[in-house]
Short mmCIF file of N, CA and C in Angstrom, two decimals:
data_model
loop_
_atom_site.label_atom_id
_atom_site.label_comp_id
_atom_site.label_asym_id
_atom_site.label_seq_id
_atom_site.Cartn_x
_atom_site.Cartn_y
_atom_site.Cartn_z
N MET A 292 27.17 181.23 98.20
CA MET A 292 27.22 180.75 96.84
C MET A 292 28.60 181.02 96.25
N LYS A 293 29.19 180.02 95.68
CA LYS A 293 30.50 180.19 95.10
C LYS A 293 30.41 180.87 93.74
N LYS A 294 31.46 181.58 93.42
CA LYS A 294 31.56 182.26 92.14
C LYS A 294 31.44 181.25 91.00
N GLU A 295 31.00 181.71 89.87
CA GLU A 295 30.70 180.85 88.73
C GLU A 295 31.85 179.92 88.35
N ASN A 296 33.05 180.43 88.22
CA ASN A 296 34.20 179.62 87.80
C ASN A 296 35.22 179.48 88.92
N TRP A 297 34.75 179.29 90.12
CA TRP A 297 35.62 179.29 91.29
C TRP A 297 36.78 178.31 91.18
N ALA A 298 36.56 177.11 90.66
CA ALA A 298 37.62 176.09 90.61
C ALA A 298 38.71 176.49 89.63
N THR A 299 38.32 176.82 88.41
CA THR A 299 39.32 177.20 87.41
C THR A 299 39.99 178.52 87.78
N ASP A 300 39.23 179.44 88.37
CA ASP A 300 39.82 180.72 88.76
C ASP A 300 40.93 180.52 89.79
N LEU A 301 40.67 179.72 90.81
CA LEU A 301 41.69 179.52 91.84
C LEU A 301 42.91 178.82 91.27
N LEU A 302 42.70 177.79 90.48
CA LEU A 302 43.84 177.06 89.90
C LEU A 302 44.61 177.95 88.93
N THR A 303 43.90 178.78 88.18
CA THR A 303 44.56 179.71 87.27
C THR A 303 45.38 180.74 88.04
N ASN A 304 44.82 181.25 89.13
CA ASN A 304 45.57 182.21 89.96
C ASN A 304 46.85 181.57 90.51
N LEU A 305 46.74 180.35 90.97
CA LEU A 305 47.94 179.65 91.45
C LEU A 305 48.95 179.48 90.32
N ALA A 306 48.48 179.11 89.14
CA ALA A 306 49.37 178.93 87.99
C ALA A 306 50.08 180.23 87.64
N LYS A 307 49.38 181.34 87.74
CA LYS A 307 50.00 182.65 87.46
C LYS A 307 51.09 182.96 88.48
N ILE A 308 50.81 182.66 89.74
CA ILE A 308 51.80 182.91 90.79
C ILE A 308 53.06 182.09 90.54
N TYR A 309 52.88 180.87 90.07
CA TYR A 309 54.01 179.94 89.87
C TYR A 309 54.36 179.77 88.39
N ALA A 310 54.12 180.80 87.60
CA ALA A 310 54.34 180.72 86.16
C ALA A 310 55.76 180.28 85.79
N ASP A 311 56.72 180.59 86.64
CA ASP A 311 58.12 180.24 86.35
C ASP A 311 58.58 178.97 87.06
N ASP A 312 57.67 178.28 87.71
CA ASP A 312 58.03 177.08 88.46
C ASP A 312 57.35 175.86 87.81
N VAL A 313 58.10 175.19 86.95
CA VAL A 313 57.56 174.05 86.19
C VAL A 313 57.03 172.96 87.12
N ASP A 314 57.69 172.73 88.24
CA ASP A 314 57.26 171.68 89.17
C ASP A 314 55.88 171.97 89.75
N VAL A 315 55.65 173.20 90.15
CA VAL A 315 54.35 173.55 90.72
C VAL A 315 53.27 173.54 89.63
N LEU A 316 53.62 174.00 88.45
CA LEU A 316 52.65 173.95 87.35
C LEU A 316 52.24 172.51 87.06
N GLU A 317 53.19 171.58 87.13
CA GLU A 317 52.87 170.17 86.94
C GLU A 317 51.96 169.64 88.05
N ILE A 318 52.16 170.10 89.27
CA ILE A 318 51.29 169.71 90.38
C ILE A 318 49.86 170.16 90.11
N ILE A 319 49.71 171.39 89.64
CA ILE A 319 48.38 171.91 89.33
C ILE A 319 47.75 171.10 88.19
N GLU A 320 48.53 170.83 87.15
CA GLU A 320 48.03 170.02 86.03
C GLU A 320 47.65 168.62 86.50
N ASP A 321 48.49 168.03 87.35
CA ASP A 321 48.19 166.69 87.86
C ASP A 321 46.91 166.67 88.68
N THR A 322 46.66 167.73 89.41
CA THR A 322 45.43 167.82 90.20
C THR A 322 44.22 167.81 89.28
N ILE A 323 44.27 168.63 88.25
CA ILE A 323 43.16 168.67 87.28
C ILE A 323 42.96 167.29 86.67
N ASP A 324 44.05 166.65 86.31
CA ASP A 324 43.99 165.32 85.68
C ASP A 324 43.41 164.27 86.62
N VAL A 325 43.91 164.23 87.85
CA VAL A 325 43.46 163.19 88.78
C VAL A 325 42.00 163.40 89.19
N TYR A 326 41.54 164.63 89.26
CA TYR A 326 40.14 164.88 89.57
C TYR A 326 39.25 164.29 88.48
N GLY A 327 39.59 164.57 87.22
CA GLY A 327 38.82 164.02 86.12
C GLY A 327 38.87 162.50 86.09
N ASN A 328 40.06 161.95 86.36
CA ASN A 328 40.22 160.49 86.39
C ASN A 328 39.36 159.86 87.47
N TYR A 329 39.31 160.49 88.63
CA TYR A 329 38.53 159.94 89.73
C TYR A 329 37.04 159.91 89.38
N VAL A 330 36.53 161.03 88.91
CA VAL A 330 35.10 161.10 88.57
C VAL A 330 34.78 160.10 87.45
N ALA A 331 35.64 160.03 86.45
CA ALA A 331 35.41 159.10 85.33
C ALA A 331 35.44 157.66 85.82
N TYR A 332 36.35 157.34 86.75
CA TYR A 332 36.44 155.96 87.21
C TYR A 332 35.24 155.58 88.08
N VAL A 333 34.79 156.50 88.91
CA VAL A 333 33.59 156.22 89.71
C VAL A 333 32.40 156.00 88.77
N TYR A 334 32.28 156.82 87.76
CA TYR A 334 31.20 156.66 86.78
C TYR A 334 31.30 155.28 86.11
N LYS A 335 32.48 154.93 85.66
CA LYS A 335 32.69 153.65 84.99
C LYS A 335 32.33 152.49 85.91
N MET A 336 32.85 152.54 87.12
CA MET A 336 32.64 151.44 88.06
C MET A 336 31.15 151.27 88.40
N GLU A 337 30.51 152.37 88.71
CA GLU A 337 29.10 152.28 89.10
C GLU A 337 28.20 151.93 87.92
N SER A 338 28.56 152.35 86.72
CA SER A 338 27.77 152.02 85.53
C SER A 338 27.92 150.56 85.13
N LEU A 339 29.13 150.04 85.29
CA LEU A 339 29.38 148.65 84.89
C LEU A 339 28.90 147.63 85.91
N ARG A 340 28.81 148.02 87.15
CA ARG A 340 28.47 147.09 88.23
C ARG A 340 27.23 146.24 87.92
N PRO A 341 26.08 146.81 87.56
CA PRO A 341 24.90 145.97 87.30
C PRO A 341 25.05 145.09 86.06
N ILE A 342 25.79 145.59 85.06
CA ILE A 342 25.99 144.80 83.85
C ILE A 342 26.89 143.61 84.15
N LEU A 343 27.97 143.86 84.88
CA LEU A 343 28.88 142.78 85.24
C LEU A 343 28.20 141.73 86.10
N LYS A 344 27.31 142.18 86.96
CA LYS A 344 26.59 141.25 87.84
C LYS A 344 25.74 140.27 87.02
N ILE A 345 25.20 140.75 85.92
CA ILE A 345 24.40 139.89 85.04
C ILE A 345 25.31 138.98 84.21
N ARG A 346 26.41 139.53 83.74
CA ARG A 346 27.25 138.83 82.79
C ARG A 346 28.20 137.81 83.42
N LEU A 347 28.62 138.02 84.64
CA LEU A 347 29.66 137.20 85.25
C LEU A 347 29.11 136.27 86.34
N GLU A 348 29.86 135.21 86.57
CA GLU A 348 29.57 134.33 87.71
C GLU A 348 29.88 135.11 88.99
N ALA A 349 29.27 134.68 90.09
CA ALA A 349 29.37 135.41 91.35
C ALA A 349 30.82 135.64 91.79
N GLU A 350 31.65 134.62 91.74
CA GLU A 350 33.04 134.75 92.21
C GLU A 350 33.84 135.70 91.32
N GLU A 351 33.67 135.57 90.00
CA GLU A 351 34.37 136.45 89.07
C GLU A 351 33.91 137.90 89.25
N TYR A 352 32.62 138.08 89.43
CA TYR A 352 32.07 139.41 89.68
C TYR A 352 32.69 140.02 90.93
N LYS A 353 32.72 139.24 91.99
CA LYS A 353 33.29 139.71 93.26
C LYS A 353 34.75 140.13 93.07
N ASN A 354 35.53 139.34 92.37
CA ASN A 354 36.95 139.64 92.15
C ASN A 354 37.14 140.91 91.32
N ILE A 355 36.36 141.05 90.27
CA ILE A 355 36.50 142.23 89.42
C ILE A 355 36.08 143.49 90.17
N ILE A 356 35.01 143.41 90.91
CA ILE A 356 34.56 144.57 91.69
C ILE A 356 35.61 144.94 92.74
N GLU A 357 36.22 143.95 93.39
CA GLU A 357 37.28 144.24 94.36
C GLU A 357 38.46 144.93 93.69
N GLU A 358 38.86 144.46 92.52
CA GLU A 358 39.96 145.08 91.77
C GLU A 358 39.61 146.51 91.38
N MET A 359 38.39 146.69 90.89
CA MET A 359 37.97 148.04 90.51
C MET A 359 37.92 148.96 91.72
N ASP A 360 37.44 148.45 92.84
CA ASP A 360 37.36 149.26 94.05
C ASP A 360 38.74 149.65 94.54
N GLU A 361 39.70 148.73 94.45
CA GLU A 361 41.07 149.05 94.84
C GLU A 361 41.64 150.15 93.95
N LYS A 362 41.38 150.07 92.64
CA LYS A 362 41.87 151.10 91.72
C LYS A 362 41.20 152.44 92.03
N ARG A 363 39.89 152.41 92.27
CA ARG A 363 39.18 153.64 92.62
C ARG A 363 39.77 154.26 93.88
N THR A 364 40.09 153.44 94.86
CA THR A 364 40.69 153.93 96.10
C THR A 364 42.05 154.57 95.84
N ARG A 365 42.86 153.94 95.00
CA ARG A 365 44.18 154.51 94.66
C ARG A 365 44.02 155.88 93.99
N ILE A 366 43.09 155.97 93.06
CA ILE A 366 42.86 157.25 92.37
C ILE A 366 42.34 158.29 93.37
N HIS A 367 41.45 157.86 94.25
CA HIS A 367 40.90 158.77 95.27
C HIS A 367 42.02 159.26 96.19
N ASN A 368 42.89 158.35 96.61
CA ASN A 368 44.02 158.74 97.46
C ASN A 368 44.91 159.77 96.77
N ALA A 369 45.15 159.58 95.48
CA ALA A 369 45.96 160.53 94.72
C ALA A 369 45.26 161.89 94.65
N ALA A 370 43.94 161.88 94.48
CA ALA A 370 43.18 163.13 94.42
C ALA A 370 43.19 163.84 95.77
N ILE A 371 43.11 163.08 96.85
CA ILE A 371 43.18 163.68 98.19
C ILE A 371 44.56 164.30 98.41
N ALA A 372 45.60 163.59 98.03
CA ALA A 372 46.97 164.12 98.17
C ALA A 372 47.13 165.40 97.36
N SER A 373 46.59 165.42 96.15
CA SER A 373 46.66 166.63 95.32
C SER A 373 45.91 167.78 95.97
N THR A 374 44.77 167.49 96.55
CA THR A 374 43.98 168.51 97.23
C THR A 374 44.76 169.11 98.39
N LYS A 375 45.41 168.26 99.17
CA LYS A 375 46.23 168.75 100.28
C LYS A 375 47.35 169.65 99.78
N THR A 376 47.98 169.26 98.68
CA THR A 376 49.08 170.05 98.12
C THR A 376 48.58 171.40 97.64
N ILE A 377 47.46 171.41 96.92
CA ILE A 377 46.89 172.68 96.45
C ILE A 377 46.54 173.56 97.64
N ASN A 378 45.98 172.99 98.69
CA ASN A 378 45.65 173.77 99.88
C ASN A 378 46.90 174.36 100.52
N ARG A 379 48.00 173.59 100.55
CA ARG A 379 49.25 174.13 101.11
C ARG A 379 49.76 175.30 100.27
N LEU A 380 49.65 175.17 98.95
CA LEU A 380 50.05 176.28 98.08
C LEU A 380 49.16 177.51 98.33
N CYS A 381 47.88 177.29 98.53
CA CYS A 381 46.97 178.40 98.85
C CYS A 381 47.38 179.07 100.16
N GLU A 382 47.62 178.26 101.19
CA GLU A 382 48.03 178.81 102.48
C GLU A 382 49.31 179.61 102.35
N PHE A 383 50.29 179.07 101.65
CA PHE A 383 51.58 179.72 101.49
C PHE A 383 51.43 181.08 100.81
N ASN A 384 50.47 181.17 99.90
CA ASN A 384 50.26 182.41 99.14
C ASN A 384 49.11 183.25 99.68
N GLU A 385 48.63 182.89 100.86
CA GLU A 385 47.56 183.60 101.55
C GLU A 385 46.30 183.76 100.69
N LEU A 386 45.98 182.67 100.01
CA LEU A 386 44.75 182.60 99.22
C LEU A 386 43.73 181.77 99.99
N PRO A 387 42.45 181.92 99.67
CA PRO A 387 41.45 181.03 100.29
C PRO A 387 41.78 179.58 99.92
N LEU A 388 41.52 178.68 100.85
CA LEU A 388 41.78 177.27 100.58
C LEU A 388 40.91 176.79 99.42
N PHE A 389 41.49 175.94 98.61
CA PHE A 389 40.76 175.33 97.49
C PHE A 389 39.65 174.44 98.06
N PHE A 390 40.03 173.55 98.98
CA PHE A 390 39.06 172.69 99.66
C PHE A 390 38.97 173.17 101.10
N GLN A 391 37.78 173.57 101.52
CA GLN A 391 37.60 174.17 102.84
C GLN A 391 36.91 173.24 103.83
N GLY A 392 36.78 171.98 103.45
CA GLY A 392 36.09 171.03 104.32
C GLY A 392 37.06 170.21 105.15
N ASN A 393 36.60 169.06 105.59
CA ASN A 393 37.39 168.13 106.40
C ASN A 393 38.14 167.19 105.47
N ILE A 394 39.42 167.39 105.32
CA ILE A 394 40.23 166.59 104.40
C ILE A 394 40.28 165.12 104.81
N GLU A 395 39.96 164.82 106.04
CA GLU A 395 39.96 163.43 106.52
C GLU A 395 38.66 162.70 106.18
N ASP A 396 37.65 163.44 105.74
CA ASP A 396 36.36 162.85 105.38
C ASP A 396 36.37 162.51 103.89
N ARG A 397 36.61 161.25 103.59
CA ARG A 397 36.78 160.81 102.20
C ARG A 397 35.55 161.10 101.34
N VAL A 398 34.36 160.98 101.92
CA VAL A 398 33.14 161.25 101.17
C VAL A 398 33.04 162.75 100.86
N GLU A 399 33.35 163.57 101.83
CA GLU A 399 33.31 165.02 101.62
C GLU A 399 34.30 165.44 100.53
N VAL A 400 35.48 164.87 100.56
CA VAL A 400 36.48 165.18 99.53
C VAL A 400 35.99 164.68 98.17
N ALA A 401 35.43 163.49 98.12
CA ALA A 401 34.91 162.95 96.85
C ALA A 401 33.83 163.86 96.27
N GLU A 402 32.94 164.34 97.12
CA GLU A 402 31.89 165.24 96.65
C GLU A 402 32.47 166.56 96.16
N PHE A 403 33.50 167.04 96.83
CA PHE A 403 34.18 168.26 96.39
C PHE A 403 34.80 168.05 95.00
N ILE A 404 35.48 166.92 94.83
CA ILE A 404 36.11 166.61 93.55
C ILE A 404 35.04 166.58 92.45
N ARG A 405 33.94 165.92 92.73
CA ARG A 405 32.83 165.89 91.77
C ARG A 405 32.36 167.30 91.46
N ASP A 406 32.22 168.14 92.48
CA ASP A 406 31.75 169.51 92.28
C ASP A 406 32.73 170.31 91.41
N VAL A 407 34.03 170.11 91.62
CA VAL A 407 35.03 170.80 90.80
C VAL A 407 34.88 170.39 89.34
N VAL A 408 34.78 169.09 89.11
CA VAL A 408 34.66 168.59 87.74
C VAL A 408 33.37 169.09 87.10
N VAL A 409 32.27 169.06 87.83
CA VAL A 409 30.99 169.55 87.30
C VAL A 409 31.09 171.04 87.01
N ASN A 410 31.70 171.81 87.91
CA ASN A 410 31.86 173.25 87.71
C ASN A 410 32.65 173.52 86.43
N ILE A 411 33.73 172.82 86.24
CA ILE A 411 34.54 173.02 85.04
C ILE A 411 33.76 172.61 83.80
N PHE A 412 33.06 171.49 83.89
CA PHE A 412 32.28 171.01 82.75
C PHE A 412 31.19 172.01 82.37
N GLU A 413 30.46 172.48 83.37
CA GLU A 413 29.35 173.40 83.11
C GLU A 413 29.81 174.76 82.61
N LYS A 414 30.97 175.20 83.03
CA LYS A 414 31.43 176.55 82.71
C LYS A 414 32.44 176.60 81.57
N ARG A 415 32.61 175.46 80.89
CA ARG A 415 33.57 175.44 79.80
C ARG A 415 33.13 176.38 78.69
N LYS A 416 34.12 176.87 77.98
CA LYS A 416 33.84 177.79 76.87
C LYS A 416 33.41 176.98 75.66
N ARG A 417 32.41 177.43 75.03
CA ARG A 417 31.88 176.73 73.85
C ARG A 417 32.32 177.43 72.60
#
């Protein structure tokens, strides 16, 4: 079982290590941002899909879904790249890896990203 705030704790620890390195701090911030963007875009795409299917003609629906899927893939690729970078920073600093699964498995990485976002959402300070 992972610690309650495992995602924010690891990213915060990395930020502390690199407190004087603006470039690395931006990488950490970008990772947080792209994770949220990915989850939000998957939510948007999957929520709109049935509505668009009703509202649009078949060809237009197909085109819009293809465009949305391409954008989702670009965001996912950015999130995977960020995950690899965070893992390299962890390795360099002899910390446990942020993502400990198979980085080549896009579904596994997507589920990890979702878990990070859910963890942060659930553990936010009120």
